[in-house]
PDB file of C-alpha atoms and ligand atoms in Angstrom:
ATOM      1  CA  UNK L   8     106.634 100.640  94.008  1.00 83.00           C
ATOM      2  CA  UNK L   9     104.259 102.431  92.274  1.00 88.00           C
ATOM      3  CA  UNK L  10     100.849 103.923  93.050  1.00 90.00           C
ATOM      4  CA  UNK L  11      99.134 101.278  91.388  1.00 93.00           C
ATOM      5  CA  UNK L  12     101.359  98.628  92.395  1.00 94.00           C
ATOM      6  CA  UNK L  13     100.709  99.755  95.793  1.00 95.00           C
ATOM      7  CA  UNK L  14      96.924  99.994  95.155  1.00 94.00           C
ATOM      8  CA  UNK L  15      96.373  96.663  93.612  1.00 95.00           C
ATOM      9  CA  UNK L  16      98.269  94.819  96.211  1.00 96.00           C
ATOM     10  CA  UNK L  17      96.155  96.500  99.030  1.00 97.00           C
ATOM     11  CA  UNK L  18      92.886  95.548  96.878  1.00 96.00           C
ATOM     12  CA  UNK L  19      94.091  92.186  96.484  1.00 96.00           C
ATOM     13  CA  UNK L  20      94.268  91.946  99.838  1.00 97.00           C
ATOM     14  CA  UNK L  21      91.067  93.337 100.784  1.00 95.00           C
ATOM     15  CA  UNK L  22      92.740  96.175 102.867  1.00 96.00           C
ATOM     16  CA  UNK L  23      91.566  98.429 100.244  1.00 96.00           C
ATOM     17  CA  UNK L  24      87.446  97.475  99.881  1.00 94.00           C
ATOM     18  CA  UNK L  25      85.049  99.142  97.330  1.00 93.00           C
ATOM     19  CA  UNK L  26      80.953  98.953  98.547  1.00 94.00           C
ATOM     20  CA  UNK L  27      78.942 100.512 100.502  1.00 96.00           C
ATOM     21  CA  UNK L  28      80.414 100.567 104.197  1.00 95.00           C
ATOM     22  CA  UNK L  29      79.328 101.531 107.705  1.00 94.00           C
ATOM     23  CA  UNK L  30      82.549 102.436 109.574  1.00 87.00           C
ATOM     24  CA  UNK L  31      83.619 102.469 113.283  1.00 82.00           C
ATOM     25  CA  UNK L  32      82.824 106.216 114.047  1.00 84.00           C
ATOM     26  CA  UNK L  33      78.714 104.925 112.552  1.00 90.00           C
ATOM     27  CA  UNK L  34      79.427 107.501 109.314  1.00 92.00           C
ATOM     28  CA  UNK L  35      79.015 105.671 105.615  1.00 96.00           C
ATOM     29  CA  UNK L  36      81.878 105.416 103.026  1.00 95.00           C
ATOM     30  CA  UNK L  37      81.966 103.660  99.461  1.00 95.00           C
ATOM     31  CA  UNK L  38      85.532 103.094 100.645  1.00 94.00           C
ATOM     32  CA  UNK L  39      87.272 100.464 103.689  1.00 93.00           C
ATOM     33  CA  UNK L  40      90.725 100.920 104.514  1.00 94.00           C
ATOM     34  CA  UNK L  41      92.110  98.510 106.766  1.00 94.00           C
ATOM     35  CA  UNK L  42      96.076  98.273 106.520  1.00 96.00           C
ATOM     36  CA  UNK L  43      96.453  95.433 109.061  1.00 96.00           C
ATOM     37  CA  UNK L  44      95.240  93.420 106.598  1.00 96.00           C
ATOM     38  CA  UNK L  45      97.993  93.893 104.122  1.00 97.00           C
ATOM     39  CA  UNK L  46     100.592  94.106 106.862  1.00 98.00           C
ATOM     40  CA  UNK L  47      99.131  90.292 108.126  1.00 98.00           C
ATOM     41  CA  UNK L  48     101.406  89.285 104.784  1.00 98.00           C
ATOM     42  CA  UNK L  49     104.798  89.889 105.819  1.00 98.00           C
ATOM     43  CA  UNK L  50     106.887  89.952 102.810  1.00 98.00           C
ATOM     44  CA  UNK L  51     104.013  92.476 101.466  1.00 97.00           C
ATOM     45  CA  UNK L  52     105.058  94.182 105.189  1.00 98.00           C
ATOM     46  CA  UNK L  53     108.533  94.048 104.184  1.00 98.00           C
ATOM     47  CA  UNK L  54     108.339  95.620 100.022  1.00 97.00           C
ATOM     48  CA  UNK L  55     106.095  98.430 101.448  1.00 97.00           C
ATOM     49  CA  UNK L  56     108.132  99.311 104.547  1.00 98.00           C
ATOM     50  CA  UNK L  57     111.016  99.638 102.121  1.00 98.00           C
ATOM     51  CA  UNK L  58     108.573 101.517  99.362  1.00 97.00           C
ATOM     52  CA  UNK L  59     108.021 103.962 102.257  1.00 98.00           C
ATOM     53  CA  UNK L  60     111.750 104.129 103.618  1.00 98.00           C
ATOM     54  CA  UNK L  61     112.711 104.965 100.090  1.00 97.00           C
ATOM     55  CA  UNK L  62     110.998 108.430 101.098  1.00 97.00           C
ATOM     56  CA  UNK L  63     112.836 109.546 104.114  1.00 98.00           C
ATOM     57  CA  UNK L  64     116.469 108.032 102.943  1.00 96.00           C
ATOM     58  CA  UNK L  65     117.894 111.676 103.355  1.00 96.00           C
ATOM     59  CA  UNK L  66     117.208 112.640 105.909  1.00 97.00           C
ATOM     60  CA  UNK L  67     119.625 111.186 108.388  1.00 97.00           C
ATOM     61  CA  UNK L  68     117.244 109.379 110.962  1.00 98.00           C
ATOM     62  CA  UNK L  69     118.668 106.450 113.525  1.00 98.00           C
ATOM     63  CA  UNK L  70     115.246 105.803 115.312  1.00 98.00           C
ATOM     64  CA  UNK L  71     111.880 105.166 114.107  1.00 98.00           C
ATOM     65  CA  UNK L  72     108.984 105.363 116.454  1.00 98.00           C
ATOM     66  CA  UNK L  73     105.319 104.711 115.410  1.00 98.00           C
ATOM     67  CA  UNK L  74     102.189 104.665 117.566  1.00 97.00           C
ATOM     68  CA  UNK L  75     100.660 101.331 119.130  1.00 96.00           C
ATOM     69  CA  UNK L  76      98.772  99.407 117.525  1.00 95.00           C
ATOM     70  CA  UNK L  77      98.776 100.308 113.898  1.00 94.00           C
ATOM     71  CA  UNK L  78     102.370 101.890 113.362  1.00 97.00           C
ATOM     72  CA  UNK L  79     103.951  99.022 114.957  1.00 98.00           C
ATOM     73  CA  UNK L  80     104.368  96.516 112.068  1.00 98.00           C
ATOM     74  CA  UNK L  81     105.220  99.388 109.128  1.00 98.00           C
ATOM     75  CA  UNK L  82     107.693 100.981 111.536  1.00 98.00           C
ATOM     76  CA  UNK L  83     109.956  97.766 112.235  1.00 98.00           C
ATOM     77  CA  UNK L  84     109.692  97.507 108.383  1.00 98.00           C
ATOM     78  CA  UNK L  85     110.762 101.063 107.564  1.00 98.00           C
ATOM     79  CA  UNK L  86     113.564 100.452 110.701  1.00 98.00           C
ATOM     80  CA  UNK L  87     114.223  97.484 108.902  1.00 98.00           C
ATOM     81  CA  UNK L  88     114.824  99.745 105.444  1.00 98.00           C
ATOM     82  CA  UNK L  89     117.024 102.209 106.497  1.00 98.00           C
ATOM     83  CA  UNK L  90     118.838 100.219 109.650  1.00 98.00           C
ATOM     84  CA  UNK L  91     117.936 102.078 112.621  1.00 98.00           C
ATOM     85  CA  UNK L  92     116.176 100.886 115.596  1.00 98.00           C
ATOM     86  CA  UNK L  93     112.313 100.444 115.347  1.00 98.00           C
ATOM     87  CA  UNK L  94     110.232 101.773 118.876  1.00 98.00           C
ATOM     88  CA  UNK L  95     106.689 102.613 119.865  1.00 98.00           C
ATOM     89  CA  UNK L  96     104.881 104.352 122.021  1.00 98.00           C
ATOM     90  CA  UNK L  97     101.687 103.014 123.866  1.00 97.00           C
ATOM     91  CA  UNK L  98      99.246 104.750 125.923  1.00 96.00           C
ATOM     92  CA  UNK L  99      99.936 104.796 129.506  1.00 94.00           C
ATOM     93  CA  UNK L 100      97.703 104.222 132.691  1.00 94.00           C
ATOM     94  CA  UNK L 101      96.070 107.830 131.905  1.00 95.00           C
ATOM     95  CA  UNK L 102      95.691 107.829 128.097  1.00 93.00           C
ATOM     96  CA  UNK L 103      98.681 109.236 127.240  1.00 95.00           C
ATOM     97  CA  UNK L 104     101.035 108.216 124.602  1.00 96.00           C
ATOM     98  CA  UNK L 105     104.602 107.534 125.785  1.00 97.00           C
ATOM     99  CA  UNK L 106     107.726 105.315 126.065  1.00 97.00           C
ATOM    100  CA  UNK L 107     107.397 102.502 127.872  1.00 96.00           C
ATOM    101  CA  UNK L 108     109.178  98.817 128.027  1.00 96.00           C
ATOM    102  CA  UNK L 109     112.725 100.715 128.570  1.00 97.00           C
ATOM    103  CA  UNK L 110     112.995 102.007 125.363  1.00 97.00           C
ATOM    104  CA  UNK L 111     115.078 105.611 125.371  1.00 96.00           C
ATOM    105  CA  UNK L 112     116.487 108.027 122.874  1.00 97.00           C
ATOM    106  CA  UNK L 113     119.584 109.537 122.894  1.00 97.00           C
ATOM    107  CA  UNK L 114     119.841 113.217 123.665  1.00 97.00           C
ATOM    108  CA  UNK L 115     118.990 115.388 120.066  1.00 97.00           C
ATOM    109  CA  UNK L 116     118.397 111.992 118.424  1.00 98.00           C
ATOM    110  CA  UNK L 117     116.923 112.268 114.982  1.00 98.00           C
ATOM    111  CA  UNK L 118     113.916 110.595 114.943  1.00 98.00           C
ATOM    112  CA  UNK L 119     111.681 109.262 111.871  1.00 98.00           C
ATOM    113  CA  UNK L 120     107.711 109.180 113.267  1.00 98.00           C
ATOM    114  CA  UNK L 121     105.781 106.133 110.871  1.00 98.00           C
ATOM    115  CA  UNK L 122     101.839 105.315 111.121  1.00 97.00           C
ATOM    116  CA  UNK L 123      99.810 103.364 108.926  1.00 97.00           C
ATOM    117  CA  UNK L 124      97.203 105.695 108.283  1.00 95.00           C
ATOM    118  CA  UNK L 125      96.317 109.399 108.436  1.00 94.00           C
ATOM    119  CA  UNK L 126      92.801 110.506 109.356  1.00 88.00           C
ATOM    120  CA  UNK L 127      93.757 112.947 110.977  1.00 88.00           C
ATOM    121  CA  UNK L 128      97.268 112.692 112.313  1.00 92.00           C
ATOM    122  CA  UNK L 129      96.267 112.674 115.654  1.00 93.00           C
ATOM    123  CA  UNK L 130      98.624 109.765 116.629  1.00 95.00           C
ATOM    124  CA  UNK L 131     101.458 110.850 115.044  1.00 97.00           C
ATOM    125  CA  UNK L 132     101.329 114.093 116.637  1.00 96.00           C
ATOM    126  CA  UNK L 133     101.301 112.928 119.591  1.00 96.00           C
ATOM    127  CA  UNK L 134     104.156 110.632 118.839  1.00 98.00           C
ATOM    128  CA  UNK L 135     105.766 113.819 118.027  1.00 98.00           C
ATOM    129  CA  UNK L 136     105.260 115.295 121.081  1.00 97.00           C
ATOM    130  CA  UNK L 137     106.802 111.906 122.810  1.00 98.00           C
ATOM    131  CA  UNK L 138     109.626 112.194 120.911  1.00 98.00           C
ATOM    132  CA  UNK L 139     110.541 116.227 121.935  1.00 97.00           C
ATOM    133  CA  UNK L 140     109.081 115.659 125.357  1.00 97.00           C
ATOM    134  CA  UNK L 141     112.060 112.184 125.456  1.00 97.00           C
ATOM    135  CA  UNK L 142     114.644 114.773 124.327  1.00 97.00           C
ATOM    136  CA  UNK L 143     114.710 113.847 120.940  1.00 98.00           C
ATOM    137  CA  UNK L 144     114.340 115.651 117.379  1.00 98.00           C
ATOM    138  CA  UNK L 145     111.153 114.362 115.319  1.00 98.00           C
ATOM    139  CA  UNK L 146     112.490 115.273 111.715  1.00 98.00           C
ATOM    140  CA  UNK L 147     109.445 113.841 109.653  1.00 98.00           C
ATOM    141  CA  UNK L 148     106.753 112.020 109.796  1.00 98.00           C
ATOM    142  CA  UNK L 149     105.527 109.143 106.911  1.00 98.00           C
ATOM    143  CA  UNK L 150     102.578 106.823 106.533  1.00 98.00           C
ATOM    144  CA  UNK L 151     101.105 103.926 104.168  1.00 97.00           C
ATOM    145  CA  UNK L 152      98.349 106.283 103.136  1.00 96.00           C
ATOM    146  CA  UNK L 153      97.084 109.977 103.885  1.00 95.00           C
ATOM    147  CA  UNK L 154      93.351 109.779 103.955  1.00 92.00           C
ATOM    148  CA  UNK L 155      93.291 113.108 105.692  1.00 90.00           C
ATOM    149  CA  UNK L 156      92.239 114.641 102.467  1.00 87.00           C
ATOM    150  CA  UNK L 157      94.784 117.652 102.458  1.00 85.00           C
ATOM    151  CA  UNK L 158      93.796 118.178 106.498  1.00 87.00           C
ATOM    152  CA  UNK L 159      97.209 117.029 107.786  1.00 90.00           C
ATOM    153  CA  UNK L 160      99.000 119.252 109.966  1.00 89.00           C
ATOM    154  CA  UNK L 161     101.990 118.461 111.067  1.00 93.00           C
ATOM    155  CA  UNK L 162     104.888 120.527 112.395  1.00 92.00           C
ATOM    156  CA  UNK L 163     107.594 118.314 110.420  1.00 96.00           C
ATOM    157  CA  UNK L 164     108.418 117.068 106.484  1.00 95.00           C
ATOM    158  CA  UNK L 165     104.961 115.023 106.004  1.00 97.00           C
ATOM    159  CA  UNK L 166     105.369 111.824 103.075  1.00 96.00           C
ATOM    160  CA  UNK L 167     102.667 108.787 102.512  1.00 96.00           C
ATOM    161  CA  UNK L 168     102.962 106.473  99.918  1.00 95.00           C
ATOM    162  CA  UNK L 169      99.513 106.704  99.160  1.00 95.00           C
ATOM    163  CA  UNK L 170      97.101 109.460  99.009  1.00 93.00           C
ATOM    164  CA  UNK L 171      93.281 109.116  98.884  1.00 93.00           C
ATOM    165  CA  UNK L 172      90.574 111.051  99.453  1.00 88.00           C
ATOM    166  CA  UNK L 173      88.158 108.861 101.239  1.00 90.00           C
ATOM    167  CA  UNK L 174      84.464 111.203 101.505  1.00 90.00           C
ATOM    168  CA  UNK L 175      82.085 109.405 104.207  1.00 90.00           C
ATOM    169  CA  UNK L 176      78.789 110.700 105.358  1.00 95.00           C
ATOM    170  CA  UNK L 177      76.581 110.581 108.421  1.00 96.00           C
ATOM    171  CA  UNK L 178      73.846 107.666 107.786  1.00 95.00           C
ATOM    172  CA  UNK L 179      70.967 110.303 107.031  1.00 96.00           C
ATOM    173  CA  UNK L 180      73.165 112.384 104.091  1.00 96.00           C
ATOM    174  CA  UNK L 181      74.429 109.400 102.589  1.00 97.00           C
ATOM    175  CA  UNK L 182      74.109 108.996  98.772  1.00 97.00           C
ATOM    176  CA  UNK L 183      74.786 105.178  98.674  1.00 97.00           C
ATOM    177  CA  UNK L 184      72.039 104.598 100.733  1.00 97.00           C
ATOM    178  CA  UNK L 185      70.021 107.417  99.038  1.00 97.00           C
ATOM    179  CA  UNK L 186      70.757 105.174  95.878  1.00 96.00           C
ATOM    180  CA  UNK L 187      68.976 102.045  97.751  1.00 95.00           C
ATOM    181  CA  UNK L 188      71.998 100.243  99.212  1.00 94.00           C
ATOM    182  CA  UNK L 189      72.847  98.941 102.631  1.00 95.00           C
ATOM    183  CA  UNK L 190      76.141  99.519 104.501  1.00 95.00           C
ATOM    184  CA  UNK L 191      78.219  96.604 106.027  1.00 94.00           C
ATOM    185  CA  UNK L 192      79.864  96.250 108.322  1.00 91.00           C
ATOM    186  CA  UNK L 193      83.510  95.340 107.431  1.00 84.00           C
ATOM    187  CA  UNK L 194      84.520  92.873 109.781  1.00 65.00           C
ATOM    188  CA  UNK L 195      84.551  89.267 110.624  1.00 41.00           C
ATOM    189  CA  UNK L 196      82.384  87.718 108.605  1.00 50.00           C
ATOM    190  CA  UNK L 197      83.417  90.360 105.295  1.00 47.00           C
ATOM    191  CA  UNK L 198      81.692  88.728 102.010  1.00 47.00           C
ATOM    192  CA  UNK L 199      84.139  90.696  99.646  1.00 46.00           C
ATOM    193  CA  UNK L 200      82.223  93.987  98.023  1.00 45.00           C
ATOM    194  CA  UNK L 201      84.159  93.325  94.857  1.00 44.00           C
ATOM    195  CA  UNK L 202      81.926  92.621  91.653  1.00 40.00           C
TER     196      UNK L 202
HETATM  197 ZN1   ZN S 315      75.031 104.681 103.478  1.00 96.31          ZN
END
């Protein structure tokens, strides 16, 4: 798929939004990304876990592991892809991420690490350190989109299929609301922000 391709179906979906949005953290941002909403579709699931798989098809991976919640549904569809075994790790008891339900690696196994989104990476890096602390060798690391605008750092090969620079502000510094707007929330009751 192509970057439009992949941009217009996330639009069409609404889990790409244009407007004027207030966002979790209580910053502002013209732009709302929210991938679950494109994942809800499965065969849309399906073509952009294998757009993503497409990316990491050299390098010799037999696990995927993503982090709970988000990575969950693009990871079994990047597993899916390349035919390797699709895990996740979960926070335990005391916040940390690890392995849980049974699942193992195999000693050295190479290991594929798949989120939906990049803000910062934090999730995947702790995946990461799951995956060395389990034994195992994290080899790269992929998402549906990079929002991290360039921030990213990550100790292995880094791909998204999408990257966008997403600017938000804090409520007072905001120029859509300078310009007379007023954020919404994106959430239940979403009237769409398209024109
Ligand atoms: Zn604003």
């Amino acid at each position: 798929m192509k970057r439009d391709e992949i941009l217009k179906v996330l639009e069409q979906v609404g889990a790409i939004r244009q407007g004027h949005f207030e966002l979790s953290s209580g910053r502002h941002s013209g732009t709302y990304i929210q991938c679950a909403l494109v994942l809800a579709h499965p065969p849309l699931a399906e073509q952009l876990g294998r757009a993503l798989a497409e990316l990491f098809k050299d390098h010799s991976v037999s696990c995927v592991v993503s982090p709970a919640m988000g990575g969950i549904i693009i990871g079994h569809e990047v597993a899916r892809a390349l035919g390797v075994r699709a895990l996740f790790v979960e926070r335990d008891r005391s916040g940390q991420m690890a392995l849980r339900r049974g699942f193992e690696l195999n000693p050295n196994e190479r290991m594929l690490v798949i989120e939906d989104v990049w803000t910062t990476g934090g999730s995947t890096r702790e995946a990461i350190g799951v995956v060395e602390q389990e034994g195992g060798l994290a080899v790269a690391a992929g998402a549906l989109i990079d929002r991290s605008g360039g921030r990213l750092e990550l100790n292995v090969s880094a791909r998204a299929l999408l990257q966008m620079d997403v600017p938000s502000y804090e409520p007072d510094d905001c120029p859509l609301c300078r310009a007379g707007g007023i954020a919404t929330r994106p959430g239940s009751r979403f009237s769409r922000a398209h024109p």
